[in-house]
mmCIF file of C-alpha atoms and ligand atoms in Angstrom:
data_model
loop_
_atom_site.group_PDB
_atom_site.id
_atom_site.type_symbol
_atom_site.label_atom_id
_atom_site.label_comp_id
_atom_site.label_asym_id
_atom_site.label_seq_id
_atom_site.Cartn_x
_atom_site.Cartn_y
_atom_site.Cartn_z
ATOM 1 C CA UNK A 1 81.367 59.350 111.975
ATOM 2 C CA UNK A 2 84.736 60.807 112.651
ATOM 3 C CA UNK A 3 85.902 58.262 109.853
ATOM 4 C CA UNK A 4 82.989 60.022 106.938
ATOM 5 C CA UNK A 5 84.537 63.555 108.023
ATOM 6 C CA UNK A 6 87.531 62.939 107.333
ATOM 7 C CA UNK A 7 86.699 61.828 103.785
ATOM 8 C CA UNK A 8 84.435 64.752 103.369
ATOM 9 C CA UNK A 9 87.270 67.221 104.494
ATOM 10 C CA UNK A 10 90.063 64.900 102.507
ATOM 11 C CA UNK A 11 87.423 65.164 99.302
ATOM 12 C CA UNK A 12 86.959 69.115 99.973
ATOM 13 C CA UNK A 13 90.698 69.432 99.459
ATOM 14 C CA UNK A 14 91.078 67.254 95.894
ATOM 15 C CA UNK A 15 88.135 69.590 94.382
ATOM 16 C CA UNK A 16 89.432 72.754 95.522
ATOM 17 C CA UNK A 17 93.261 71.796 94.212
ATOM 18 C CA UNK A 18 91.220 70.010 91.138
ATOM 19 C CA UNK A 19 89.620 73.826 90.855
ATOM 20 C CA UNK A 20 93.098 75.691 90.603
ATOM 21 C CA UNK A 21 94.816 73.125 88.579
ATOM 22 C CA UNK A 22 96.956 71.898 91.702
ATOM 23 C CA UNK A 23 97.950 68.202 92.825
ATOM 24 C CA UNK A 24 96.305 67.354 96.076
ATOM 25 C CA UNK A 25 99.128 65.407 97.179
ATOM 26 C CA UNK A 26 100.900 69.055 98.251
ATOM 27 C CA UNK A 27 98.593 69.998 100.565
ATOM 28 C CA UNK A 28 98.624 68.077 104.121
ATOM 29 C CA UNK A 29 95.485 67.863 106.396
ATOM 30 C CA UNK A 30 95.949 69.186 109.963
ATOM 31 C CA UNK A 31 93.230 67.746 112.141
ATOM 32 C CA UNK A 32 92.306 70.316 115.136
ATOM 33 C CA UNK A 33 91.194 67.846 118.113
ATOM 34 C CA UNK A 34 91.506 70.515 120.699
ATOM 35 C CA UNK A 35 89.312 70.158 123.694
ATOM 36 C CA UNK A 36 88.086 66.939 122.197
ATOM 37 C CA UNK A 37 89.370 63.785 124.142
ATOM 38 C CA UNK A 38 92.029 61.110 123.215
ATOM 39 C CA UNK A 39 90.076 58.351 122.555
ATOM 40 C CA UNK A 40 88.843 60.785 119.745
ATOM 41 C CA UNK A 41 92.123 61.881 117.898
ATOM 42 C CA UNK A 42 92.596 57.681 118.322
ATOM 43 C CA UNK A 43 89.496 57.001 116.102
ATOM 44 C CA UNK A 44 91.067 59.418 113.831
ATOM 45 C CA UNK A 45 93.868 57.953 113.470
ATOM 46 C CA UNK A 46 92.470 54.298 113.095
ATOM 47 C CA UNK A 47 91.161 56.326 109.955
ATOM 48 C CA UNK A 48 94.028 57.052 108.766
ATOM 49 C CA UNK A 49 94.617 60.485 110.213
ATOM 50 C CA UNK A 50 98.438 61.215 111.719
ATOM 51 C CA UNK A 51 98.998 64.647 111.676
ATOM 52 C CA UNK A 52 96.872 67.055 114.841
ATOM 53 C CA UNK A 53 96.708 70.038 116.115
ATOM 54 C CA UNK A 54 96.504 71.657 119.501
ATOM 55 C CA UNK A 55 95.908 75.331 121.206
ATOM 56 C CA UNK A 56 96.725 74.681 124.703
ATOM 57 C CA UNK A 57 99.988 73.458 126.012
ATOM 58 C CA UNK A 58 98.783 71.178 128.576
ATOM 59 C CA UNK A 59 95.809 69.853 126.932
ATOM 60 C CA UNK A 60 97.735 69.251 124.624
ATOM 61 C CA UNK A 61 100.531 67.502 126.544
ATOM 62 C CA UNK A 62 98.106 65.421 127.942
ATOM 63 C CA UNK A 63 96.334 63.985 124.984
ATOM 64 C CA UNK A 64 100.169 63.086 123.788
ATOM 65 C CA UNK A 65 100.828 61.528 127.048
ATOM 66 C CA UNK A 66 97.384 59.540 126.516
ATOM 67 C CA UNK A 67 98.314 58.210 123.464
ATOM 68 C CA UNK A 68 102.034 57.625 124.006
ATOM 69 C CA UNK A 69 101.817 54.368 122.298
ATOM 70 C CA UNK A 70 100.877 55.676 118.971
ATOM 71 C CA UNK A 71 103.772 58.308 119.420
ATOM 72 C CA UNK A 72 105.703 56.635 116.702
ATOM 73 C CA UNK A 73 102.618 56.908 113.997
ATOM 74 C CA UNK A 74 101.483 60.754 115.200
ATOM 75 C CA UNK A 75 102.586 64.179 114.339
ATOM 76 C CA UNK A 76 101.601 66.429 117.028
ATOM 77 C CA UNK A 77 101.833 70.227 116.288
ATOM 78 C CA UNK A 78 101.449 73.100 118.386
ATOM 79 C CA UNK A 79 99.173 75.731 116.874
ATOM 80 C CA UNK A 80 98.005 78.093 119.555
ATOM 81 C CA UNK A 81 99.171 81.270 121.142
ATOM 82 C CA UNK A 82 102.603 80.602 123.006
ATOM 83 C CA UNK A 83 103.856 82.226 126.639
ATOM 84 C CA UNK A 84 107.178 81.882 127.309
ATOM 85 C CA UNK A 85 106.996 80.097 130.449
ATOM 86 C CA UNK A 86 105.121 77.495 127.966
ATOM 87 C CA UNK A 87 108.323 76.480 125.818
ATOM 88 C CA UNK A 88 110.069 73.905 127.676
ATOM 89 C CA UNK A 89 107.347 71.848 127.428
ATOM 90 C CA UNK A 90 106.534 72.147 124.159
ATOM 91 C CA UNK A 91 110.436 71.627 122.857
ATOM 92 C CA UNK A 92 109.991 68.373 124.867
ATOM 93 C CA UNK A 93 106.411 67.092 123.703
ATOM 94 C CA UNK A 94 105.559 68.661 119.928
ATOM 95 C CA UNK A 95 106.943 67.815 116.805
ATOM 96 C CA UNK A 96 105.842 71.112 115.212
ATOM 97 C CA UNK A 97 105.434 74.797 116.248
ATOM 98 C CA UNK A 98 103.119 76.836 114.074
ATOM 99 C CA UNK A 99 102.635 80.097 116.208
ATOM 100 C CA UNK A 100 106.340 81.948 116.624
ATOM 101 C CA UNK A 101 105.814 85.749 116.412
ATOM 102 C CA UNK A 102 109.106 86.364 118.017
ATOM 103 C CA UNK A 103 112.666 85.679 118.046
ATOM 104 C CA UNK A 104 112.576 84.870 122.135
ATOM 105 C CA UNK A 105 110.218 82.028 121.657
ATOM 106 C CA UNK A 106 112.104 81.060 119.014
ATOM 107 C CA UNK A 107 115.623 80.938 120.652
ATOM 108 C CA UNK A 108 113.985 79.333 124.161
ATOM 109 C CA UNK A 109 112.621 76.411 121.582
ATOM 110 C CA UNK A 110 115.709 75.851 120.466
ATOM 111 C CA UNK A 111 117.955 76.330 123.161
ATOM 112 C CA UNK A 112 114.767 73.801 125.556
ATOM 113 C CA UNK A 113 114.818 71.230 122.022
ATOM 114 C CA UNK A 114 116.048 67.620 123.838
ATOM 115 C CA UNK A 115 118.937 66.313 122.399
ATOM 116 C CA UNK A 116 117.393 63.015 121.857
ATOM 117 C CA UNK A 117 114.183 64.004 119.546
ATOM 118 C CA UNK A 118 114.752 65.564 115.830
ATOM 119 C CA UNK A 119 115.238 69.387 115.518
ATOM 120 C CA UNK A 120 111.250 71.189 115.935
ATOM 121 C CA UNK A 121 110.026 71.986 112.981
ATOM 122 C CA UNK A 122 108.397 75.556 113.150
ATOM 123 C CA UNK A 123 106.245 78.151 111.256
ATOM 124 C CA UNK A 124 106.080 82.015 111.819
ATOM 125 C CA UNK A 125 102.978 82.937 112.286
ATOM 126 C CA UNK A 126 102.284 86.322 110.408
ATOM 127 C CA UNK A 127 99.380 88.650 110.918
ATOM 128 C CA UNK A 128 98.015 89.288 107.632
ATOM 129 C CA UNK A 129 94.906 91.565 108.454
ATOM 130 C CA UNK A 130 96.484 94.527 110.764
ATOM 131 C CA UNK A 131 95.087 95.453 114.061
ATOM 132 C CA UNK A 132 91.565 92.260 113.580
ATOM 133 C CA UNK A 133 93.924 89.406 114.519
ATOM 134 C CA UNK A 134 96.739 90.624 117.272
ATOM 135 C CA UNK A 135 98.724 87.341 117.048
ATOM 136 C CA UNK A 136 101.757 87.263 114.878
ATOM 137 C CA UNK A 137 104.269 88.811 113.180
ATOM 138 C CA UNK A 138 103.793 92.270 111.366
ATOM 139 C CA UNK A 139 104.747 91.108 107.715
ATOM 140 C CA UNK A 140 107.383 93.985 107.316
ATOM 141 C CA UNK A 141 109.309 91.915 110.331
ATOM 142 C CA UNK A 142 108.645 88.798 108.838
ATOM 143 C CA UNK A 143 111.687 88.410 106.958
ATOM 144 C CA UNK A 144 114.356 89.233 109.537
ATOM 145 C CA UNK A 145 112.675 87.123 112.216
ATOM 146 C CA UNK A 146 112.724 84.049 109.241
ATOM 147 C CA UNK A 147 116.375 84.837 108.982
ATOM 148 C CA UNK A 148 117.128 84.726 112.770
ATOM 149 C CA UNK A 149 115.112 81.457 113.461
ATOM 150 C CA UNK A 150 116.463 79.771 110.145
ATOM 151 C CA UNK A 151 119.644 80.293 112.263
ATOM 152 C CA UNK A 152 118.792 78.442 115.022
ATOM 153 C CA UNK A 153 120.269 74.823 115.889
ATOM 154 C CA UNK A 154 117.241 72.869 117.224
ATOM 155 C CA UNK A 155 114.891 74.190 115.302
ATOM 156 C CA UNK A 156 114.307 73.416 111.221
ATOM 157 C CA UNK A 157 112.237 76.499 109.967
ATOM 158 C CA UNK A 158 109.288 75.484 107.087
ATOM 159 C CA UNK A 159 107.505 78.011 106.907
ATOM 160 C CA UNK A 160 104.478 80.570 107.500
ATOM 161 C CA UNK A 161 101.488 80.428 109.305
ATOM 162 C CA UNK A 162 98.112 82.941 109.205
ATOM 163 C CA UNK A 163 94.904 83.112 110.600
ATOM 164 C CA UNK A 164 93.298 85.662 109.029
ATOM 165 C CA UNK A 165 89.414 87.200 110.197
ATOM 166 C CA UNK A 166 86.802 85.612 108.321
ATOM 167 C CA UNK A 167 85.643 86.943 105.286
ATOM 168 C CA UNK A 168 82.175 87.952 103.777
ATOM 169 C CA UNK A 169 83.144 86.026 100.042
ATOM 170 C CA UNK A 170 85.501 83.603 98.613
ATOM 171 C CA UNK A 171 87.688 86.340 96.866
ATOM 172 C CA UNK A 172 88.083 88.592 99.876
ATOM 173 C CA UNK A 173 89.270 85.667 102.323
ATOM 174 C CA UNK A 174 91.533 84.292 99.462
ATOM 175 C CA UNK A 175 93.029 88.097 99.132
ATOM 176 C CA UNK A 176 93.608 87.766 103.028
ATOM 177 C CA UNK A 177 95.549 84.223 101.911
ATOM 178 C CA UNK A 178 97.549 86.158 99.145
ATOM 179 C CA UNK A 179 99.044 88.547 101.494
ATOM 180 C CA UNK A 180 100.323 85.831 103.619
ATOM 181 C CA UNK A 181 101.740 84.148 100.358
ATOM 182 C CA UNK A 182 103.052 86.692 99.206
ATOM 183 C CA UNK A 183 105.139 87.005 102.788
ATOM 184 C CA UNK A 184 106.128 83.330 101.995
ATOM 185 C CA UNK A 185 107.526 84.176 98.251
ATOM 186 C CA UNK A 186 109.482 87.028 99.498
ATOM 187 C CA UNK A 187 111.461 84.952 102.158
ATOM 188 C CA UNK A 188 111.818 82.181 99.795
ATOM 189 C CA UNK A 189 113.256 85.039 97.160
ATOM 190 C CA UNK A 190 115.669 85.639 100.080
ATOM 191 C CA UNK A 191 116.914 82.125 99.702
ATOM 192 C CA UNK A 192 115.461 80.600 102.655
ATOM 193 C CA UNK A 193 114.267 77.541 101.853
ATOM 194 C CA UNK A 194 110.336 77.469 103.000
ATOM 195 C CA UNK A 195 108.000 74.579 101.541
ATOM 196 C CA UNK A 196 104.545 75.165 104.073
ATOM 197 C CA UNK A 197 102.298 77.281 104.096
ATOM 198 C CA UNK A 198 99.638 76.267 106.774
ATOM 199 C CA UNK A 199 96.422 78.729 105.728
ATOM 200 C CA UNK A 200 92.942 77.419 105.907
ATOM 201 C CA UNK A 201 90.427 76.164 108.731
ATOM 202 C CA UNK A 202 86.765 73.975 107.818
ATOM 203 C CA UNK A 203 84.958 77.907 107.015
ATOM 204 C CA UNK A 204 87.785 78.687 104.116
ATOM 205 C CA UNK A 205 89.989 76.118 103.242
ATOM 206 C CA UNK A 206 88.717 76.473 99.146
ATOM 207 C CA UNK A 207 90.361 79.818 99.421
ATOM 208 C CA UNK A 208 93.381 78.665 101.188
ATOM 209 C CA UNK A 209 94.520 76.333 98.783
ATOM 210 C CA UNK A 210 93.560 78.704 96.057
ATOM 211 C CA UNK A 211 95.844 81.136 97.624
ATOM 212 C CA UNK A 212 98.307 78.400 97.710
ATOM 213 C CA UNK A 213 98.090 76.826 101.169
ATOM 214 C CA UNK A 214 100.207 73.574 101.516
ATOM 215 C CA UNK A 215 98.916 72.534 105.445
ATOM 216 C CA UNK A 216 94.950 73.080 106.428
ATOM 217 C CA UNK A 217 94.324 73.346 109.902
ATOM 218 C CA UNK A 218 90.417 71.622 110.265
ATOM 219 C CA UNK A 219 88.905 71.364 113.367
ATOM 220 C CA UNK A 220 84.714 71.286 113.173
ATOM 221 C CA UNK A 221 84.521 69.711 110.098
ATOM 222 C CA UNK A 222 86.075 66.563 111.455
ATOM 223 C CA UNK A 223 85.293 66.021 114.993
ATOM 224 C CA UNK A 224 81.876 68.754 115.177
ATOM 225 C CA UNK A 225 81.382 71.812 116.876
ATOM 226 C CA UNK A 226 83.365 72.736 120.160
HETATM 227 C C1 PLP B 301 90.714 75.986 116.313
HETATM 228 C C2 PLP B 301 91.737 76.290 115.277
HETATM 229 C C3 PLP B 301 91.655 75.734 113.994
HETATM 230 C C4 PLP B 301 90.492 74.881 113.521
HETATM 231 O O1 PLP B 301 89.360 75.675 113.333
HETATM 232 P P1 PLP B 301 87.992 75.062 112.758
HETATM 233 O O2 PLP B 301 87.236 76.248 112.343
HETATM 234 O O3 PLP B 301 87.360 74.314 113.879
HETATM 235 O O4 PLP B 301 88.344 74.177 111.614
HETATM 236 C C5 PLP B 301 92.689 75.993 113.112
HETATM 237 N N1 PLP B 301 93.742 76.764 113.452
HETATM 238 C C6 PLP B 301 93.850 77.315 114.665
HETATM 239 C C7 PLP B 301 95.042 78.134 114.989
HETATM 240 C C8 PLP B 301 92.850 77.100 115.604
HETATM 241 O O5 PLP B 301 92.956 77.685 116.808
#
């Protein structure tokens, strides 16, 4: 079942690119397996699946933990709210960190990154829609927190991250999308070198990718309701 999902979601994505003229290879498929178990993210991947996504830190830890013997074949990124007292352990355990909305997290992630593992590659999550969605970065401070984290050591900055509220129609979420693309163009006009854009969830990833989302972050549509 997990298996047909996944080729539903994967076939969702070549029609919308197909849609807006763009090449399906350039946008990656997050799979969301938060608060489902690891024996589920491991049928996943036995269909092909590498790259998930978590919300909670020690959920999360545990599921990698769980499957530490497919550690070499999965991509384990952190996508949910983080605390401070939460960064050690995600330096040590994630390979990606979507949700920085401050230079503190930032510079603790860096400073906590192991030695041993590759630098953590992070997004800056940006609050699009004012006030409806409290997590993120206001998009006026968007830029000078991209050029601060860009500047850290341990970490290797990629890009932005949004969650905007859900829309009534297709054109009003993708407008929601724009604004958080048009965040990413103006830090790439800086000269910082960004090449994901992680927009999109099962509701509205047709308007992420028309908005130009590289990374969708799909939860229900693969592994059912939560
Ligand atoms: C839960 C979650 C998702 C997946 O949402 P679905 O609607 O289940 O696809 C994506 N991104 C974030 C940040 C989430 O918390």
């Amino acid at each position: 079942m997990i298996g047909d999902n996944l080729q539903q979601v994967r076939e969702r994505i070549v029609k919308a690119c197909t849609t807006v003229g763009r090449d399906p290879a350039s946008v990656h498929l997050l799979a969301v397996s938060k608060t489902f178990p690891a024996e589920v993210v491991r049928e996943a991947h036995a269909a092909g699946q590498t790259a998930f996504g978590e919300n909670y830190v020690q959920e999360g830890v545990a599921k990698i933990e769980a499957l530490r013997d497919l550690r070499q074949t999965l991509q384990w990124h952190c996508i949910g709210p983080l605390q401070s007292n939460k960064t050690r352990v995600v330096a040590e355990h994630f390979d990606w960190v979507h949700s920085i909305d401050r230079l503190k997290i930032a510079q603790r992630l860096s400073e906590q990154r192991p030695e041993h593992l590759p630098p953590l590659q992070v997004c800056l999550q940006v609050n699009v829609d004012a006030g409806a969605n409290k997590s993120g970065a206001a998009p006026h401070e968007a830029l000078a927190l991209a050029r601060s984290v860009a500047s850290l050591p341990r970490l290797r900055l990629r890009g932005l991250m949004a969650i905007p509220e859900p829309a009534p129609d297709f054109e009003s979420q993708r407008d929601l999308f724009l604004a958080a693309a048009r965040v990413f163009e103006a830090i790439r006009q800086d000269g910082i070198e960004l090449d994901t854009l992680s927009l999109g969830m099962s509701a509205d990833l047709e308007a992420a990718i028309a908005a130009g989302s590289t990374m969708v972050r799909v939860g229900t549509a693969i592994f059912g309701r939560r």
